[in-house]
Coordinates of C-alpha atoms in Angstrom, one line a residue:
M1 CA 48.8 -60.3 47.4
S2 CA 45.9 -60.3 49.8
D3 CA 43.9 -57.2 50.6
A4 CA 45.1 -57.4 54.2
T5 CA 48.7 -57.4 53.1
A6 CA 48.2 -54.6 50.6
I7 CA 46.4 -52.5 53.2
E8 CA 49.1 -53.0 55.8
R9 CA 51.9 -52.1 53.3
F10 CA 49.9 -49.0 52.2
L11 CA 49.5 -47.9 55.8
E12 CA 53.2 -48.4 56.5
M13 CA 54.0 -46.2 53.5
M14 CA 51.6 -43.5 54.7
A15 CA 53.2 -43.5 58.1
A16 CA 56.9 -43.6 56.9
Q17 CA 56.8 -41.5 53.8
A18 CA 53.8 -39.3 54.1
G19 CA 54.0 -38.8 57.9
A20 CA 50.3 -39.5 58.3
A21 CA 48.9 -38.9 61.8
V22 CA 47.6 -41.8 63.9
N23 CA 44.0 -40.8 63.5
T24 CA 44.4 -40.5 59.7
L25 CA 45.9 -44.0 59.5
A26 CA 43.0 -45.4 61.6
A27 CA 40.5 -43.7 59.3
Y28 CA 42.3 -45.2 56.2
R29 CA 42.3 -48.6 57.8
R30 CA 38.6 -48.5 58.6
D31 CA 37.6 -47.4 55.1
L32 CA 39.8 -49.8 53.3
T33 CA 39.0 -52.8 55.4
L34 CA 35.3 -52.1 55.0
A35 CA 35.6 -51.7 51.3
S36 CA 37.6 -55.0 51.1
A37 CA 34.9 -56.8 53.1
T38 CA 32.1 -55.4 50.8
L39 CA 33.7 -56.1 47.5
E40 CA 33.1 -59.7 46.4
G41 CA 36.3 -60.0 44.4
G42 CA 38.4 -58.1 46.9
L43 CA 39.7 -54.6 46.9
A44 CA 43.3 -54.7 45.5
T45 CA 42.1 -56.3 42.3
A46 CA 38.8 -54.4 41.9
D47 CA 38.0 -52.8 38.6
G48 CA 36.1 -49.7 37.8
A49 CA 32.7 -51.5 37.6
A50 CA 33.2 -53.0 41.0
L51 CA 34.1 -49.6 42.5
E52 CA 30.9 -48.1 40.9
R53 CA 28.9 -50.8 42.6
L54 CA 30.7 -50.1 45.9
A55 CA 29.9 -46.3 45.6
D56 CA 26.3 -47.1 44.9
G57 CA 26.1 -48.3 48.5
W58 CA 27.2 -44.9 49.8
A59 CA 24.0 -43.2 48.5
E60 CA 22.7 -42.5 52.0
L61 CA 26.0 -41.2 53.4
S62 CA 26.9 -37.5 53.7
K63 CA 29.0 -35.8 51.0
A64 CA 31.8 -35.5 53.6
T65 CA 31.8 -39.2 54.3
V66 CA 31.7 -40.2 50.6
A67 CA 34.6 -37.8 49.9
R68 CA 36.7 -39.3 52.7
K69 CA 36.1 -42.9 51.6
A70 CA 36.7 -42.1 47.9
A71 CA 39.9 -40.2 48.8
A72 CA 41.2 -43.2 50.8
L73 CA 40.6 -45.5 47.9
R74 CA 42.2 -43.2 45.4
R75 CA 45.3 -42.9 47.5
F76 CA 45.4 -46.7 48.0
F77 CA 45.1 -47.5 44.3
G78 CA 47.6 -44.8 43.5
Y79 CA 50.0 -46.5 45.8
L80 CA 49.4 -49.9 44.2
V81 CA 50.2 -48.5 40.7
D82 CA 53.3 -46.6 41.9
D83 CA 54.5 -49.7 43.7
G84 CA 54.1 -51.9 40.6
D85 CA 51.3 -54.1 42.1
R86 CA 48.8 -52.9 39.5
A87 CA 49.1 -51.7 35.9
D88 CA 45.9 -49.7 36.0
D89 CA 44.2 -47.3 38.4
P90 CA 40.4 -47.9 38.6
S91 CA 39.8 -45.0 41.0
P92 CA 38.4 -42.6 38.3
A93 CA 35.2 -44.6 38.7
L94 CA 34.8 -43.3 42.3
P95 CA 32.5 -40.3 42.9
R96 CA 33.8 -36.8 43.6
P97 CA 31.1 -35.1 45.5
G98 CA 31.1 -31.4 45.5
M99 CA 32.3 -30.2 48.8
K100 CA 31.6 -26.7 50.0
R101 CA 33.9 -26.1 52.9
G102 CA 32.0 -24.6 55.8
L103 CA 33.3 -21.7 57.8
P104 CA 34.7 -22.6 61.2
R105 CA 32.7 -22.1 64.3
T106 CA 34.2 -19.6 66.6
L107 CA 33.6 -17.4 69.7
D108 CA 33.5 -13.6 70.0
H109 CA 35.6 -11.7 72.5
G110 CA 32.7 -11.5 74.9
D111 CA 32.4 -15.3 75.0
V112 CA 36.1 -15.7 75.7
E113 CA 35.9 -13.1 78.5
R114 CA 33.0 -15.0 80.1
L115 CA 35.0 -18.3 80.0
F116 CA 38.0 -16.8 81.7
A117 CA 35.8 -14.9 84.2
A118 CA 34.3 -18.3 85.2
I119 CA 37.8 -19.7 85.7
D120 CA 38.8 -16.6 87.7
A121 CA 35.6 -17.0 89.9
R122 CA 36.6 -20.6 90.7
L123 CA 40.2 -19.6 91.6
A124 CA 38.9 -16.7 93.7
R125 CA 36.9 -19.1 95.8
D126 CA 39.9 -21.3 96.4
P127 CA 43.1 -20.6 94.5
V128 CA 44.8 -24.0 95.2
I129 CA 42.2 -26.6 94.0
P130 CA 44.3 -28.7 91.6
T131 CA 41.4 -29.4 89.1
D132 CA 40.7 -25.6 88.8
L133 CA 44.4 -24.9 88.3
R134 CA 44.5 -27.6 85.6
L135 CA 41.4 -26.1 83.9
S136 CA 43.1 -22.7 83.9
A137 CA 46.3 -24.1 82.3
L138 CA 44.2 -26.0 79.7
F139 CA 42.2 -22.9 78.6
E140 CA 45.2 -20.7 78.5
L141 CA 47.0 -23.1 76.1
L142 CA 43.9 -23.8 74.0
Y143 CA 42.9 -20.1 73.4
G144 CA 46.3 -18.5 74.0
S145 CA 48.4 -20.8 71.8
G146 CA 45.9 -22.5 69.5
L147 CA 47.0 -26.0 70.3
R148 CA 45.1 -29.0 68.9
A149 CA 43.3 -31.1 71.6
T150 CA 45.7 -34.1 71.0
E151 CA 48.7 -31.9 71.1
L152 CA 47.6 -30.3 74.4
V153 CA 46.6 -33.4 76.4
S154 CA 49.8 -35.2 75.4
L155 CA 52.3 -32.4 76.3
P156 CA 55.3 -33.7 78.3
R157 CA 55.5 -32.5 81.9
G158 CA 58.6 -30.3 81.1
A159 CA 57.4 -29.1 77.6
I160 CA 56.7 -25.5 78.8
H161 CA 59.7 -23.8 80.5
P162 CA 58.9 -20.9 82.8
D163 CA 61.7 -18.8 81.1
R164 CA 61.0 -19.7 77.5
P165 CA 58.1 -18.0 75.7
F166 CA 57.7 -20.8 73.1
L167 CA 57.8 -24.5 72.7
I168 CA 58.7 -26.7 69.7
L169 CA 55.9 -29.0 68.9
K170 CA 55.6 -32.0 66.6
G171 CA 52.1 -31.9 65.2
K172 CA 50.2 -33.5 62.3
G173 CA 52.3 -35.5 60.0
G174 CA 55.3 -35.2 62.3
R175 CA 55.8 -31.6 61.3
E176 CA 57.6 -29.4 63.9
R177 CA 56.5 -25.9 64.6
L178 CA 57.2 -23.1 67.0
V179 CA 54.3 -22.3 69.3
P180 CA 54.2 -19.1 71.3
I181 CA 53.4 -19.3 75.0
S182 CA 52.2 -16.2 76.6
D183 CA 53.4 -15.0 80.1
R184 CA 50.0 -15.7 81.6
A185 CA 49.9 -19.2 80.1
R186 CA 53.3 -20.0 81.5
A187 CA 52.2 -18.7 84.9
A188 CA 49.0 -20.9 84.7
V189 CA 51.1 -23.9 83.7
A190 CA 53.6 -23.4 86.5
A191 CA 50.8 -23.1 89.1
W192 CA 49.3 -26.4 87.8
R193 CA 52.6 -28.3 87.4
A194 CA 53.4 -27.8 91.1
H195 CA 50.7 -30.5 91.6
V196 CA 52.1 -32.9 89.1
T197 CA 54.8 -35.1 90.6
A198 CA 58.1 -35.3 88.9
D199 CA 57.7 -39.0 88.0
R200 CA 54.7 -38.3 85.8
P201 CA 55.7 -38.0 82.1
F202 CA 52.8 -35.9 81.0
L203 CA 51.8 -32.3 82.0
F204 CA 48.1 -33.3 82.2
P205 CA 48.3 -36.9 83.6
S206 CA 45.3 -39.2 84.1
G207 CA 45.7 -42.7 85.3
A208 CA 48.7 -44.4 83.6
T209 CA 48.7 -42.0 80.7
H210 CA 47.4 -38.5 80.0
L211 CA 44.1 -36.7 80.0
S212 CA 41.9 -37.9 77.1
R213 CA 40.5 -35.8 74.4
V214 CA 37.0 -36.8 75.4
R215 CA 37.6 -35.6 79.0
L216 CA 39.0 -32.3 77.7
F217 CA 35.9 -31.9 75.6
Q218 CA 33.7 -32.5 78.7
L219 CA 35.7 -30.0 80.8
V220 CA 35.4 -27.3 78.1
R221 CA 31.6 -27.8 77.8
T222 CA 31.1 -27.8 81.6
L223 CA 32.9 -24.5 81.9
A224 CA 30.9 -23.1 79.0
A225 CA 27.7 -23.9 80.9
E226 CA 29.0 -22.1 83.9
A227 CA 29.9 -19.1 81.8
G228 CA 26.4 -18.9 80.3
I229 CA 27.5 -20.2 76.8
A230 CA 25.5 -22.9 75.1
P231 CA 27.7 -26.0 75.4
D232 CA 26.9 -27.1 71.8
R233 CA 28.6 -23.9 70.6
I234 CA 32.0 -24.8 72.0
S235 CA 34.7 -27.5 71.9
P236 CA 38.5 -27.5 72.2
H237 CA 38.7 -27.0 68.4
V238 CA 36.3 -24.0 68.5
L239 CA 38.8 -22.4 71.0
R240 CA 41.6 -23.0 68.5
H241 CA 39.4 -21.3 65.8
A242 CA 38.9 -18.4 68.2
F243 CA 42.6 -18.1 68.7
A244 CA 43.2 -17.8 64.9
T245 CA 40.2 -15.6 64.3
H246 CA 41.1 -13.1 67.0
L247 CA 44.7 -12.9 66.0
L248 CA 43.7 -12.1 62.4
E249 CA 41.3 -9.4 63.7
G250 CA 44.2 -8.0 65.7
G251 CA 46.3 -7.7 62.5
A252 CA 48.3 -10.9 62.6
D253 CA 50.1 -11.9 59.4
L254 CA 48.5 -14.8 57.6
R255 CA 51.8 -16.6 57.1
A256 CA 52.7 -16.2 60.8
L257 CA 49.3 -17.6 61.7
Q258 CA 49.9 -20.6 59.3
T259 CA 53.1 -21.4 61.2
M260 CA 51.5 -21.1 64.6
L261 CA 48.6 -23.4 63.6
G262 CA 50.9 -25.9 61.9
H263 CA 49.0 -25.9 58.6
A264 CA 50.9 -27.4 55.8
D265 CA 48.9 -25.4 53.2
I266 CA 48.1 -21.7 53.6
A267 CA 44.8 -22.4 51.9
T268 CA 43.7 -24.1 55.2
T269 CA 44.6 -21.0 57.1
E270 CA 42.9 -18.6 54.7
I271 CA 39.5 -19.9 55.8
Y272 CA 39.9 -17.7 58.9
T273 CA 39.9 -14.5 56.8
H274 CA 36.1 -14.6 56.6
V275 CA 35.9 -13.1 60.1
D276 CA 38.1 -10.2 59.2
S277 CA 35.8 -8.6 56.5
R278 CA 35.1 -5.6 58.7
R279 CA 38.8 -5.0 59.2
L280 CA 39.4 -5.3 55.5
V281 CA 36.9 -2.6 54.8
E282 CA 38.4 -0.4 57.5
L283 CA 41.9 -0.9 55.9
V284 CA 40.7 0.1 52.5
N285 CA 38.9 3.2 53.9
E286 CA 41.9 4.2 56.0
R287 CA 44.9 3.2 53.9
H288 CA 44.0 3.2 50.2
P289 CA 45.9 6.0 48.3
L290 CA 42.7 7.1 46.5
V291 CA 41.0 7.7 49.9
D292 CA 43.9 10.0 50.8
A293 CA 43.4 11.9 47.5
L294 CA 39.7 12.4 48.2
R295 CA 40.4 13.7 51.7
K296 CA 42.8 16.3 50.3
R297 CA 40.2 17.4 47.8
A298 CA 37.7 17.8 50.6

């Protein structure tokens, strides 16, 4: 079996059985195809020594990139063994760089207030400019519901109903989740949707399809500059982080937040607890039974 055939079969399995997202499949394809082109004897039949030589060529890459490439190859060889195409798995020869997961970048409440003040200033000057109404709807959904950029730009025109405070969304890996939509977000979407003709399939159309993630990124950074926020501090994903961070600060349940964000593993959601350290101290000082006992003695 050629490398090309093995890679295609692997990607088909990842899509059908693992529910891998389009971007994940594209990353696997790039890493596996490049490894196949680099290895003289081919990828599917490579042994441990060949993989060690391949990994030697990754010396100048970041730990994150090496970890991604190695993970793709490990998954690929695991598939070949499970499918009976190989009797052995050479992937233990691949490096496992220590990865310290960084804390997510976020915004404080003042930053968010400045962003929405900038939108309000635009709408105050002229409340019917379609591009400003679209910007308002985009920001309300990014910060108010924690949508991923791809999920947001690809929303169908009728996804958000004016009388329904939630939508059912299919996110990463084809997993469905319930996403809350605030009253103000639904109002912003309704104001914008009036400018989207009924024949357009997407809520945020652009050309023959929908608004691109790149264009969304540009819109977010442009508004940040208007609001006096350094553009390099913000992105659509940073607004998603702010959504999660501020909900936790407000006392949201971690499991509920996991559901809203669409995380398969709660460990992914737990990274947001770093921002709530002040609140944790306050809870201990206010709620711990020993604190109550000390107060009574005083």
